[in-house]
JSON list of C-alpha atoms in Angstrom, two decimals:
[
{"chain": "A", "resi": 3, "resn": "ASP", "atom": "CA", "xyz": [74.40, -13.21, -132.07]},
{"chain": "A", "resi": 4, "resn": "ALA", "atom": "CA", "xyz": [76.20, -15.78, -133.94]},
{"chain": "A", "resi": 5, "resn": "GLY", "atom": "CA", "xyz": [79.50, -14.65, -134.19]},
{"chain": "A", "resi": 6, "resn": "VAL", "atom": "CA", "xyz": [81.51, -14.08, -137.34]},
{"chain": "A", "resi": 7, "resn": "ILE", "atom": "CA", "xyz": [80.36, -16.83, -140.20]},
{"chain": "A", "resi": 8, "resn": "GLN", "atom": "CA", "xyz": [82.39, -17.85, -142.59]},
{"chain": "A", "resi": 9, "resn": "SER", "atom": "CA", "xyz": [81.79, -20.37, -145.73]},
{"chain": "A", "resi": 10, "resn": "PRO", "atom": "CA", "xyz": [82.74, -22.62, -146.54]},
{"chain": "A", "resi": 11, "resn": "ARG", "atom": "CA", "xyz": [84.82, -24.05, -143.62]},
{"chain": "A", "resi": 12, "resn": "HIS", "atom": "CA", "xyz": [86.98, -26.18, -146.31]},
{"chain": "A", "resi": 13, "resn": "GLU", "atom": "CA", "xyz": [87.40, -25.94, -149.46]},
{"chain": "A", "resi": 14, "resn": "VAL", "atom": "CA", "xyz": [89.74, -28.28, -152.22]},
{"chain": "A", "resi": 15, "resn": "THR", "atom": "CA", "xyz": [90.06, -26.83, -155.45]},
{"chain": "A", "resi": 16, "resn": "GLU", "atom": "CA", "xyz": [92.31, -27.29, -158.27]},
{"chain": "A", "resi": 17, "resn": "MET", "atom": "CA", "xyz": [95.02, -24.93, -159.74]},
{"chain": "A", "resi": 18, "resn": "GLY", "atom": "CA", "xyz": [93.50, -22.57, -161.98]},
{"chain": "A", "resi": 19, "resn": "GLN", "atom": "CA", "xyz": [90.00, -22.87, -160.47]},
{"chain": "A", "resi": 20, "resn": "GLU", "atom": "CA", "xyz": [88.49, -19.99, -158.92]},
{"chain": "A", "resi": 21, "resn": "VAL", "atom": "CA", "xyz": [87.51, -19.54, -155.13]},
{"chain": "A", "resi": 22, "resn": "THR", "atom": "CA", "xyz": [85.14, -17.75, -153.53]},
{"chain": "A", "resi": 23, "resn": "LEU", "atom": "CA", "xyz": [85.29, -17.34, -149.98]},
{"chain": "A", "resi": 24, "resn": "ARG", "atom": "CA", "xyz": [82.00, -15.54, -147.74]},
{"chain": "A", "resi": 25, "resn": "CYS", "atom": "CA", "xyz": [81.74, -13.74, -144.38]},
{"chain": "A", "resi": 26, "resn": "LYS", "atom": "CA", "xyz": [79.14, -12.32, -142.84]},
{"chain": "A", "resi": 27, "resn": "PRO", "atom": "CA", "xyz": [80.04, -9.76, -139.55]},
{"chain": "A", "resi": 28, "resn": "ILE", "atom": "CA", "xyz": [78.32, -9.67, -136.69]},
{"chain": "A", "resi": 29, "resn": "SER", "atom": "CA", "xyz": [75.73, -7.17, -136.77]},
{"chain": "A", "resi": 30, "resn": "GLY", "atom": "CA", "xyz": [76.74, -3.81, -135.79]},
{"chain": "A", "resi": 31, "resn": "HIS", "atom": "CA", "xyz": [80.15, -4.07, -136.53]},
{"chain": "A", "resi": 32, "resn": "ASP", "atom": "CA", "xyz": [81.40, -1.61, -139.23]},
{"chain": "A", "resi": 33, "resn": "TYR", "atom": "CA", "xyz": [85.24, -2.88, -139.25]},
{"chain": "A", "resi": 34, "resn": "LEU", "atom": "CA", "xyz": [85.52, -5.94, -141.89]},
{"chain": "A", "resi": 35, "resn": "PHE", "atom": "CA", "xyz": [88.97, -7.75, -142.28]},
{"chain": "A", "resi": 36, "resn": "TRP", "atom": "CA", "xyz": [90.67, -10.54, -144.02]},
{"chain": "A", "resi": 37, "resn": "TYR", "atom": "CA", "xyz": [93.88, -12.13, -142.43]},
{"chain": "A", "resi": 38, "resn": "ARG", "atom": "CA", "xyz": [95.76, -15.02, -144.07]},
{"chain": "A", "resi": 39, "resn": "GLN", "atom": "CA", "xyz": [97.25, -17.48, -141.80]},
{"chain": "A", "resi": 40, "resn": "THR", "atom": "CA", "xyz": [100.15, -19.74, -143.47]},
{"chain": "A", "resi": 41, "resn": "MET", "atom": "CA", "xyz": [103.07, -21.59, -141.61]},
{"chain": "A", "resi": 42, "resn": "MET", "atom": "CA", "xyz": [105.52, -19.68, -143.32]},
{"chain": "A", "resi": 43, "resn": "ARG", "atom": "CA", "xyz": [103.88, -16.26, -142.83]},
{"chain": "A", "resi": 44, "resn": "GLY", "atom": "CA", "xyz": [102.07, -16.31, -140.29]},
{"chain": "A", "resi": 45, "resn": "LEU", "atom": "CA", "xyz": [98.58, -14.27, -139.42]},
{"chain": "A", "resi": 46, "resn": "GLU", "atom": "CA", "xyz": [98.81, -11.24, -142.15]},
{"chain": "A", "resi": 47, "resn": "LEU", "atom": "CA", "xyz": [95.73, -9.13, -143.39]},
{"chain": "A", "resi": 48, "resn": "LEU", "atom": "CA", "xyz": [95.06, -8.91, -146.29]},
{"chain": "A", "resi": 49, "resn": "ILE", "atom": "CA", "xyz": [91.75, -6.41, -146.66]},
{"chain": "A", "resi": 50, "resn": "TYR", "atom": "CA", "xyz": [89.99, -4.51, -144.33]},
{"chain": "A", "resi": 51, "resn": "PHE", "atom": "CA", "xyz": [86.92, -2.31, -144.97]},
{"chain": "A", "resi": 52, "resn": "ASN", "atom": "CA", "xyz": [85.28, 0.28, -143.09]},
{"chain": "A", "resi": 53, "resn": "ASN", "atom": "CA", "xyz": [81.34, 0.68, -143.68]},
{"chain": "A", "resi": 54, "resn": "ASN", "atom": "CA", "xyz": [81.72, -1.59, -146.68]},
{"chain": "A", "resi": 55, "resn": "VAL", "atom": "CA", "xyz": [84.33, 0.73, -148.15]},
{"chain": "A", "resi": 56, "resn": "PRO", "atom": "CA", "xyz": [88.06, -0.79, -149.16]},
{"chain": "A", "resi": 57, "resn": "ILE", "atom": "CA", "xyz": [90.50, 1.17, -146.39]},
{"chain": "A", "resi": 58, "resn": "ASP", "atom": "CA", "xyz": [93.98, -0.74, -147.23]},
{"chain": "A", "resi": 59, "resn": "ASP", "atom": "CA", "xyz": [94.53, -3.18, -149.26]},
{"chain": "A", "resi": 60, "resn": "SER", "atom": "CA", "xyz": [97.84, -3.22, -149.59]},
{"chain": "A", "resi": 61, "resn": "GLY", "atom": "CA", "xyz": [98.58, -6.97, -148.28]},
{"chain": "A", "resi": 62, "resn": "MET", "atom": "CA", "xyz": [96.48, -8.20, -151.10]},
{"chain": "A", "resi": 63, "resn": "PRO", "atom": "CA", "xyz": [98.64, -10.31, -152.92]},
{"chain": "A", "resi": 64, "resn": "GLU", "atom": "CA", "xyz": [98.69, -9.86, -156.11]},
{"chain": "A", "resi": 65, "resn": "ASP", "atom": "CA", "xyz": [95.46, -9.12, -158.97]},
{"chain": "A", "resi": 66, "resn": "ARG", "atom": "CA", "xyz": [94.51, -12.52, -158.83]},
{"chain": "A", "resi": 67, "resn": "PHE", "atom": "CA", "xyz": [92.92, -11.75, -155.18]},
{"chain": "A", "resi": 68, "resn": "SER", "atom": "CA", "xyz": [90.13, -9.81, -154.88]},
{"chain": "A", "resi": 69, "resn": "ALA", "atom": "CA", "xyz": [87.36, -8.64, -152.33]},
{"chain": "A", "resi": 70, "resn": "LYS", "atom": "CA", "xyz": [84.00, -7.29, -152.13]},
{"chain": "A", "resi": 71, "resn": "MET", "atom": "CA", "xyz": [81.65, -6.12, -149.42]},
{"chain": "A", "resi": 72, "resn": "PRO", "atom": "CA", "xyz": [78.44, -5.24, -151.06]},
{"chain": "A", "resi": 73, "resn": "ASN", "atom": "CA", "xyz": [76.61, -4.43, -147.93]},
{"chain": "A", "resi": 74, "resn": "ALA", "atom": "CA", "xyz": [77.01, -4.26, -144.26]},
{"chain": "A", "resi": 75, "resn": "SER", "atom": "CA", "xyz": [76.34, -8.11, -143.62]},
{"chain": "A", "resi": 76, "resn": "PHE", "atom": "CA", "xyz": [78.23, -9.71, -146.53]},
{"chain": "A", "resi": 77, "resn": "SER", "atom": "CA", "xyz": [81.76, -9.67, -147.76]},
{"chain": "A", "resi": 78, "resn": "THR", "atom": "CA", "xyz": [83.59, -12.15, -150.01]},
{"chain": "A", "resi": 79, "resn": "LEU", "atom": "CA", "xyz": [86.90, -12.96, -151.14]},
{"chain": "A", "resi": 80, "resn": "LYS", "atom": "CA", "xyz": [87.76, -14.17, -154.77]},
{"chain": "A", "resi": 81, "resn": "ILE", "atom": "CA", "xyz": [91.40, -15.71, -155.81]},
{"chain": "A", "resi": 82, "resn": "GLN", "atom": "CA", "xyz": [91.09, -16.44, -159.89]},
{"chain": "A", "resi": 83, "resn": "PRO", "atom": "CA", "xyz": [92.93, -18.19, -161.08]},
{"chain": "A", "resi": 84, "resn": "SER", "atom": "CA", "xyz": [93.44, -20.00, -157.73]},
{"chain": "A", "resi": 85, "resn": "GLU", "atom": "CA", "xyz": [97.72, -21.50, -157.52]},
{"chain": "A", "resi": 86, "resn": "PRO", "atom": "CA", "xyz": [98.79, -23.88, -155.13]},
{"chain": "A", "resi": 87, "resn": "ARG", "atom": "CA", "xyz": [100.58, -21.27, -152.84]},
{"chain": "A", "resi": 88, "resn": "ASP", "atom": "CA", "xyz": [97.20, -19.94, -152.26]},
{"chain": "A", "resi": 89, "resn": "SER", "atom": "CA", "xyz": [96.72, -22.78, -149.88]},
{"chain": "A", "resi": 90, "resn": "ALA", "atom": "CA", "xyz": [95.67, -21.34, -145.96]},
{"chain": "A", "resi": 91, "resn": "VAL", "atom": "CA", "xyz": [94.03, -20.73, -143.67]},
{"chain": "A", "resi": 92, "resn": "TYR", "atom": "CA", "xyz": [91.56, -17.32, -144.27]},
{"chain": "A", "resi": 93, "resn": "PHE", "atom": "CA", "xyz": [89.67, -15.40, -141.61]},
{"chain": "A", "resi": 94, "resn": "CYS", "atom": "CA", "xyz": [87.31, -13.06, -141.44]},
{"chain": "A", "resi": 95, "resn": "ALA", "atom": "CA", "xyz": [86.92, -11.13, -138.35]},
{"chain": "A", "resi": 96, "resn": "SER", "atom": "CA", "xyz": [84.77, -7.81, -137.94]},
{"chain": "A", "resi": 97, "resn": "SER", "atom": "CA", "xyz": [84.42, -4.75, -134.92]},
{"chain": "A", "resi": 98, "resn": "PHE", "atom": "CA", "xyz": [82.72, -1.84, -134.22]},
{"chain": "A", "resi": 99, "resn": "ARG", "atom": "CA", "xyz": [84.37, 1.81, -134.30]},
{"chain": "A", "resi": 100, "resn": "ASP", "atom": "CA", "xyz": [85.04, 3.04, -130.75]},
{"chain": "A", "resi": 101, "resn": "ARG", "atom": "CA", "xyz": [87.01, 6.18, -129.63]},
{"chain": "A", "resi": 102, "resn": "VAL", "atom": "CA", "xyz": [89.24, 4.02, -127.71]},
{"chain": "A", "resi": 103, "resn": "MET", "atom": "CA", "xyz": [91.68, 1.48, -129.08]},
{"chain": "A", "resi": 104, "resn": "ASN", "atom": "CA", "xyz": [90.12, -1.48, -127.28]},
{"chain": "A", "resi": 105, "resn": "THR", "atom": "CA", "xyz": [88.16, -2.99, -129.27]},
{"chain": "A", "resi": 106, "resn": "GLU", "atom": "CA", "xyz": [89.54, -6.54, -129.96]},
{"chain": "A", "resi": 107, "resn": "ALA", "atom": "CA", "xyz": [88.60, -8.13, -133.55]},
{"chain": "A", "resi": 108, "resn": "PHE", "atom": "CA", "xyz": [86.12, -10.93, -133.75]},
{"chain": "A", "resi": 109, "resn": "PHE", "atom": "CA", "xyz": [87.12, -13.80, -135.39]},
{"chain": "A", "resi": 110, "resn": "GLY", "atom": "CA", "xyz": [85.10, -16.23, -137.95]},
{"chain": "A", "resi": 111, "resn": "GLN", "atom": "CA", "xyz": [86.00, -19.91, -138.42]},
{"chain": "A", "resi": 112, "resn": "GLY", "atom": "CA", "xyz": [88.31, -19.87, -141.28]},
{"chain": "A", "resi": 113, "resn": "THR", "atom": "CA", "xyz": [88.41, -21.45, -144.66]},
{"chain": "A", "resi": 114, "resn": "ARG", "atom": "CA", "xyz": [90.54, -23.93, -145.19]},
{"chain": "A", "resi": 115, "resn": "LEU", "atom": "CA", "xyz": [91.92, -23.95, -148.41]},
{"chain": "A", "resi": 116, "resn": "THR", "atom": "CA", "xyz": [93.77, -26.58, -150.53]},
{"chain": "A", "resi": 117, "resn": "VAL", "atom": "CA", "xyz": [94.91, -26.10, -154.16]},
{"chain": "A", "resi": 118, "resn": "VAL", "atom": "CA", "xyz": [96.11, -29.13, -155.58]},
{"chain": "B", "resi": 214, "resn": "ALA", "atom": "CA", "xyz": [111.41, -4.17, -138.56]},
{"chain": "B", "resi": 215, "resn": "GLN", "atom": "CA", "xyz": [109.40, -6.47, -136.70]},
{"chain": "B", "resi": 216, "resn": "LYS", "atom": "CA", "xyz": [106.56, -5.18, -135.27]},
{"chain": "B", "resi": 217, "resn": "ILE", "atom": "CA", "xyz": [105.60, -7.50, -132.70]},
{"chain": "B", "resi": 218, "resn": "THR", "atom": "CA", "xyz": [107.97, -10.56, -131.43]},
{"chain": "B", "resi": 219, "resn": "GLN", "atom": "CA", "xyz": [107.26, -13.39, -130.20]},
{"chain": "B", "resi": 220, "resn": "THR", "atom": "CA", "xyz": [110.69, -15.00, -129.20]},
{"chain": "B", "resi": 221, "resn": "GLN", "atom": "CA", "xyz": [109.00, -18.83, -127.82]},
{"chain": "B", "resi": 222, "resn": "PRO", "atom": "CA", "xyz": [108.04, -20.94, -130.51]},
{"chain": "B", "resi": 223, "resn": "GLY", "atom": "CA", "xyz": [107.35, -23.53, -128.37]},
{"chain": "B", "resi": 224, "resn": "MET", "atom": "CA", "xyz": [107.29, -23.52, -124.28]},
{"chain": "B", "resi": 225, "resn": "PHE", "atom": "CA", "xyz": [106.65, -26.44, -121.91]},
{"chain": "B", "resi": 226, "resn": "VAL", "atom": "CA", "xyz": [103.98, -25.96, -118.61]},
{"chain": "B", "resi": 227, "resn": "GLN", "atom": "CA", "xyz": [102.97, -28.47, -116.08]},
{"chain": "B", "resi": 228, "resn": "GLU", "atom": "CA", "xyz": [99.33, -28.34, -115.39]},
{"chain": "B", "resi": 229, "resn": "LYS", "atom": "CA", "xyz": [98.67, -26.36, -112.76]},
{"chain": "B", "resi": 230, "resn": "GLU", "atom": "CA", "xyz": [101.92, -23.89, -112.58]},
{"chain": "B", "resi": 231, "resn": "ALA", "atom": "CA", "xyz": [101.85, -20.48, -114.29]},
{"chain": "B", "resi": 232, "resn": "VAL", "atom": "CA", "xyz": [103.61, -19.83, -117.67]},
{"chain": "B", "resi": 233, "resn": "THR", "atom": "CA", "xyz": [104.63, -16.26, -119.20]},
{"chain": "B", "resi": 234, "resn": "LEU", "atom": "CA", "xyz": [104.59, -15.83, -122.69]},
{"chain": "B", "resi": 235, "resn": "ASP", "atom": "CA", "xyz": [106.60, -13.38, -124.49]},
{"chain": "B", "resi": 236, "resn": "CYS", "atom": "CA", "xyz": [105.81, -10.52, -126.55]},
{"chain": "B", "resi": 237, "resn": "THR", "atom": "CA", "xyz": [108.00, -7.17, -127.51]},
{"chain": "B", "resi": 238, "resn": "TYR", "atom": "CA", "xyz": [107.18, -4.22, -129.75]},
{"chain": "B", "resi": 239, "resn": "ASP", "atom": "CA", "xyz": [108.55, -1.57, -131.86]},
{"chain": "B", "resi": 240, "resn": "THR", "atom": "CA", "xyz": [106.36, 1.53, -132.41]},
{"chain": "B", "resi": 241, "resn": "SER", "atom": "CA", "xyz": [106.63, 5.40, -132.40]},
{"chain": "B", "resi": 242, "resn": "ASP", "atom": "CA", "xyz": [103.80, 6.03, -131.75]},
{"chain": "B", "resi": 243, "resn": "PRO", "atom": "CA", "xyz": [102.27, 6.58, -127.88]},
{"chain": "B", "resi": 244, "resn": "SER", "atom": "CA", "xyz": [98.98, 5.47, -128.65]},
{"chain": "B", "resi": 245, "resn": "TYR", "atom": "CA", "xyz": [98.29, 1.89, -129.44]},
{"chain": "B", "resi": 246, "resn": "GLY", "atom": "CA", "xyz": [96.56, -0.71, -127.90]},
{"chain": "B", "resi": 247, "resn": "LEU", "atom": "CA", "xyz": [98.04, -4.74, -127.54]},
{"chain": "B", "resi": 248, "resn": "PHE", "atom": "CA", "xyz": [95.80, -8.16, -127.42]},
{"chain": "B", "resi": 249, "resn": "TRP", "atom": "CA", "xyz": [96.57, -11.37, -126.87]},
{"chain": "B", "resi": 250, "resn": "TYR", "atom": "CA", "xyz": [94.91, -14.13, -128.23]},
{"chain": "B", "resi": 251, "resn": "LYS", "atom": "CA", "xyz": [94.57, -17.85, -128.33]},
{"chain": "B", "resi": 252, "resn": "GLN", "atom": "CA", "xyz": [94.58, -20.26, -130.90]},
{"chain": "B", "resi": 253, "resn": "PRO", "atom": "CA", "xyz": [93.92, -23.67, -130.07]},
{"chain": "B", "resi": 254, "resn": "SER", "atom": "CA", "xyz": [93.55, -26.79, -132.18]},
{"chain": "B", "resi": 255, "resn": "SER", "atom": "CA", "xyz": [90.55, -26.08, -133.74]},
{"chain": "B", "resi": 256, "resn": "GLY", "atom": "CA", "xyz": [91.67, -23.15, -135.23]},
{"chain": "B", "resi": 257, "resn": "GLU", "atom": "CA", "xyz": [89.20, -20.64, -134.13]},
{"chain": "B", "resi": 258, "resn": "MET", "atom": "CA", "xyz": [91.03, -16.98, -132.94]},
{"chain": "B", "resi": 259, "resn": "ILE", "atom": "CA", "xyz": [89.75, -16.24, -129.11]},
{"chain": "B", "resi": 260, "resn": "PHE", "atom": "CA", "xyz": [90.62, -12.84, -127.80]},
{"chain": "B", "resi": 261, "resn": "LEU", "atom": "CA", "xyz": [92.05, -13.28, -124.29]},
{"chain": "B", "resi": 262, "resn": "ILE", "atom": "CA", "xyz": [93.37, -9.75, -123.42]},
{"chain": "B", "resi": 263, "resn": "TYR", "atom": "CA", "xyz": [93.86, -6.17, -123.87]},
{"chain": "B", "resi": 264, "resn": "GLN", "atom": "CA", "xyz": [96.44, -3.21, -122.45]},
{"chain": "B", "resi": 265, "resn": "GLY", "atom": "CA", "xyz": [96.42, 0.01, -123.74]},
{"chain": "B", "resi": 266, "resn": "SER", "atom": "CA", "xyz": [99.70, 2.02, -124.03]},
{"chain": "B", "resi": 267, "resn": "TYR", "atom": "CA", "xyz": [97.68, 4.59, -121.66]},
{"chain": "B", "resi": 268, "resn": "ASP", "atom": "CA", "xyz": [96.38, 2.57, -119.19]},
{"chain": "B", "resi": 269, "resn": "GLN", "atom": "CA", "xyz": [97.93, 2.91, -115.62]},
{"chain": "B", "resi": 270, "resn": "GLN", "atom": "CA", "xyz": [97.74, -0.49, -114.14]},
{"chain": "B", "resi": 271, "resn": "ASN", "atom": "CA", "xyz": [98.32, -3.92, -115.94]},
{"chain": "B", "resi": 272, "resn": "ALA", "atom": "CA", "xyz": [95.31, -5.90, -117.58]},
{"chain": "B", "resi": 273, "resn": "THR", "atom": "CA", "xyz": [93.72, -9.03, -116.16]},
{"chain": "B", "resi": 274, "resn": "GLU", "atom": "CA", "xyz": [90.71, -11.54, -117.61]},
{"chain": "B", "resi": 275, "resn": "GLY", "atom": "CA", "xyz": [90.43, -14.46, -115.01]},
{"chain": "B", "resi": 276, "resn": "ARG", "atom": "CA", "xyz": [93.34, -16.30, -114.81]},
{"chain": "B", "resi": 277, "resn": "TYR", "atom": "CA", "xyz": [95.38, -14.51, -117.50]},
{"chain": "B", "resi": 278, "resn": "SER", "atom": "CA", "xyz": [97.40, -11.29, -116.72]},
{"chain": "B", "resi": 279, "resn": "LEU", "atom": "CA", "xyz": [98.97, -9.18, -118.67]},
{"chain": "B", "resi": 280, "resn": "ASN", "atom": "CA", "xyz": [103.01, -7.82, -117.18]},
{"chain": "B", "resi": 281, "resn": "PHE", "atom": "CA", "xyz": [103.10, -4.48, -119.29]},
{"chain": "B", "resi": 282, "resn": "GLN", "atom": "CA", "xyz": [106.24, -2.43, -119.35]},
{"chain": "B", "resi": 283, "resn": "LYS", "atom": "CA", "xyz": [106.13, 0.43, -121.19]},
{"chain": "B", "resi": 284, "resn": "ALA", "atom": "CA", "xyz": [109.99, 1.29, -121.44]},
{"chain": "B", "resi": 285, "resn": "ARG", "atom": "CA", "xyz": [110.89, -1.72, -122.58]},
{"chain": "B", "resi": 286, "resn": "LYS", "atom": "CA", "xyz": [108.12, -2.56, -124.65]},
{"chain": "B", "resi": 287, "resn": "SER", "atom": "CA", "xyz": [106.95, -5.87, -123.59]},
{"chain": "B", "resi": 288, "resn": "ALA", "atom": "CA", "xyz": [103.51, -7.17, -122.83]},
{"chain": "B", "resi": 289, "resn": "ASN", "atom": "CA", "xyz": [104.07, -10.54, -121.65]},
{"chain": "B", "resi": 290, "resn": "LEU", "atom": "CA", "xyz": [101.60, -12.68, -121.02]},
{"chain": "B", "resi": 291, "resn": "VAL", "atom": "CA", "xyz": [100.96, -14.47, -117.93]},
{"chain": "B", "resi": 292, "resn": "ILE", "atom": "CA", "xyz": [98.79, -17.07, -117.46]},
{"chain": "B", "resi": 293, "resn": "SER", "atom": "CA", "xyz": [98.45, -18.61, -114.12]},
{"chain": "B", "resi": 294, "resn": "ALA", "atom": "CA", "xyz": [96.94, -22.35, -112.66]},
{"chain": "B", "resi": 295, "resn": "SER", "atom": "CA", "xyz": [97.53, -23.71, -115.95]},
{"chain": "B", "resi": 296, "resn": "GLN", "atom": "CA", "xyz": [94.78, -26.34, -117.71]},
{"chain": "B", "resi": 297, "resn": "LEU", "atom": "CA", "xyz": [95.18, -28.83, -119.98]},
{"chain": "B", "resi": 298, "resn": "GLY", "atom": "CA", "xyz": [92.86, -26.64, -121.75]},
{"chain": "B", "resi": 299, "resn": "ASP", "atom": "CA", "xyz": [95.18, -23.91, -122.10]},
{"chain": "B", "resi": 300, "resn": "SER", "atom": "CA", "xyz": [97.54, -26.06, -124.82]},
{"chain": "B", "resi": 301, "resn": "ALA", "atom": "CA", "xyz": [97.50, -23.66, -128.08]},
{"chain": "B", "resi": 302, "resn": "MET", "atom": "CA", "xyz": [98.83, -21.07, -129.82]},
{"chain": "B", "resi": 303, "resn": "TYR", "atom": "CA", "xyz": [99.07, -18.08, -128.58]},
{"chain": "B", "resi": 304, "resn": "PHE", "atom": "CA", "xyz": [99.30, -14.69, -130.45]},
{"chain": "B", "resi": 305, "resn": "CYS", "atom": "CA", "xyz": [100.36, -11.05, -129.15]},
{"chain": "B", "resi": 306, "resn": "ALA", "atom": "CA", "xyz": [99.36, -8.02, -131.59]},
{"chain": "B", "resi": 307, "resn": "MET", "atom": "CA", "xyz": [99.19, -4.48, -131.77]},
{"chain": "B", "resi": 308, "resn": "ARG", "atom": "CA", "xyz": [97.07, -1.79, -133.32]},
{"chain": "B", "resi": 309, "resn": "GLU", "atom": "CA", "xyz": [98.34, 1.71, -133.78]},
{"chain": "B", "resi": 310, "resn": "ARG", "atom": "CA", "xyz": [96.90, 4.45, -133.19]},
{"chain": "B", "resi": 311, "resn": "GLY", "atom": "CA", "xyz": [98.77, 7.13, -134.98]},
{"chain": "B", "resi": 312, "resn": "THR", "atom": "CA", "xyz": [98.22, 5.53, -138.36]},
{"chain": "B", "resi": 313, "resn": "GLY", "atom": "CA", "xyz": [94.30, 5.52, -138.27]},
{"chain": "B", "resi": 314, "resn": "ARG", "atom": "CA", "xyz": [95.04, 1.57, -139.42]},
{"chain": "B", "resi": 315, "resn": "ARG", "atom": "CA", "xyz": [92.05, -0.60, -137.60]},
{"chain": "B", "resi": 316, "resn": "ALA", "atom": "CA", "xyz": [93.96, -4.12, -138.62]},
{"chain": "B", "resi": 317, "resn": "LEU", "atom": "CA", "xyz": [95.41, -6.09, -135.83]},
{"chain": "B", "resi": 318, "resn": "THR", "atom": "CA", "xyz": [99.47, -6.68, -136.58]},
{"chain": "B", "resi": 319, "resn": "PHE", "atom": "CA", "xyz": [100.44, -10.33, -135.31]},
{"chain": "B", "resi": 320, "resn": "GLY", "atom": "CA", "xyz": [103.92, -12.01, -133.84]},
{"chain": "B", "resi": 321, "resn": "SER", "atom": "CA", "xyz": [104.65, -15.53, -135.11]},
{"chain": "B", "resi": 322, "resn": "GLY", "atom": "CA", "xyz": [102.76, -16.76, -131.96]},
{"chain": "B", "resi": 323, "resn": "THR", "atom": "CA", "xyz": [104.21, -19.37, -129.16]},
{"chain": "B", "resi": 324, "resn": "ARG", "atom": "CA", "xyz": [102.66, -22.84, -128.51]},
{"chain": "B", "resi": 325, "resn": "LEU", "atom": "CA", "xyz": [101.95, -23.88, -125.20]},
{"chain": "B", "resi": 326, "resn": "GLN", "atom": "CA", "xyz": [101.57, -27.45, -124.08]},
{"chain": "B", "resi": 327, "resn": "VAL", "atom": "CA", "xyz": [100.50, -28.38, -120.50]},
{"chain": "B", "resi": 328, "resn": "GLN", "atom": "CA", "xyz": [101.32, -30.86, -119.50]},
{"chain": "B", "resi": 329, "resn": "PRO", "atom": "CA", "xyz": [99.64, -33.36, -116.44]}
]
């Protein structure tokens, strides 16, 4: 398996523009997570899905952020309109359900977003 | 309150020596899992090791071992025989079973630099 695939790897956009980040989870994984990493706040969960259904979106900063998972192999995180404070590395991760707790999350390479 | 605390922002270690990275956690859930991830300068998140709250023995994976002290709520990562390639950020994370929340909560990380 190729692992979790994110695109683009780098994105530079102007303030006010719409940004869409994409993620393809590992085949067979039924959990998908979006994390954001900044120097100030570290790694924080934005939202996660189980079987394509959003389970916890309490980490989504505000209405400018939205995430979708139309099918088991694709998810998007959209920011509209983008602001400079959205600049961060956005990670997508996936894992599969198990009866115990030891299933690690597999991370993608991340998307480095810069909003100028 | 912080769920995961990593008190060492940065650590230095000589090549071939062992190093311990500290992690303390806070939970009232009797069932939880603790994870360590490595993030090299290239940015990806690499899973290293897992410890379950009910595991009787400390987890080991090659040169990595976890010094799990449940009563003290600590889960320190021990890297033996450090190599230059171990230079990276290291994150401790936790998942609590009772909440049903599948997402990991991360600490702020420790930057390890291995010196020749």
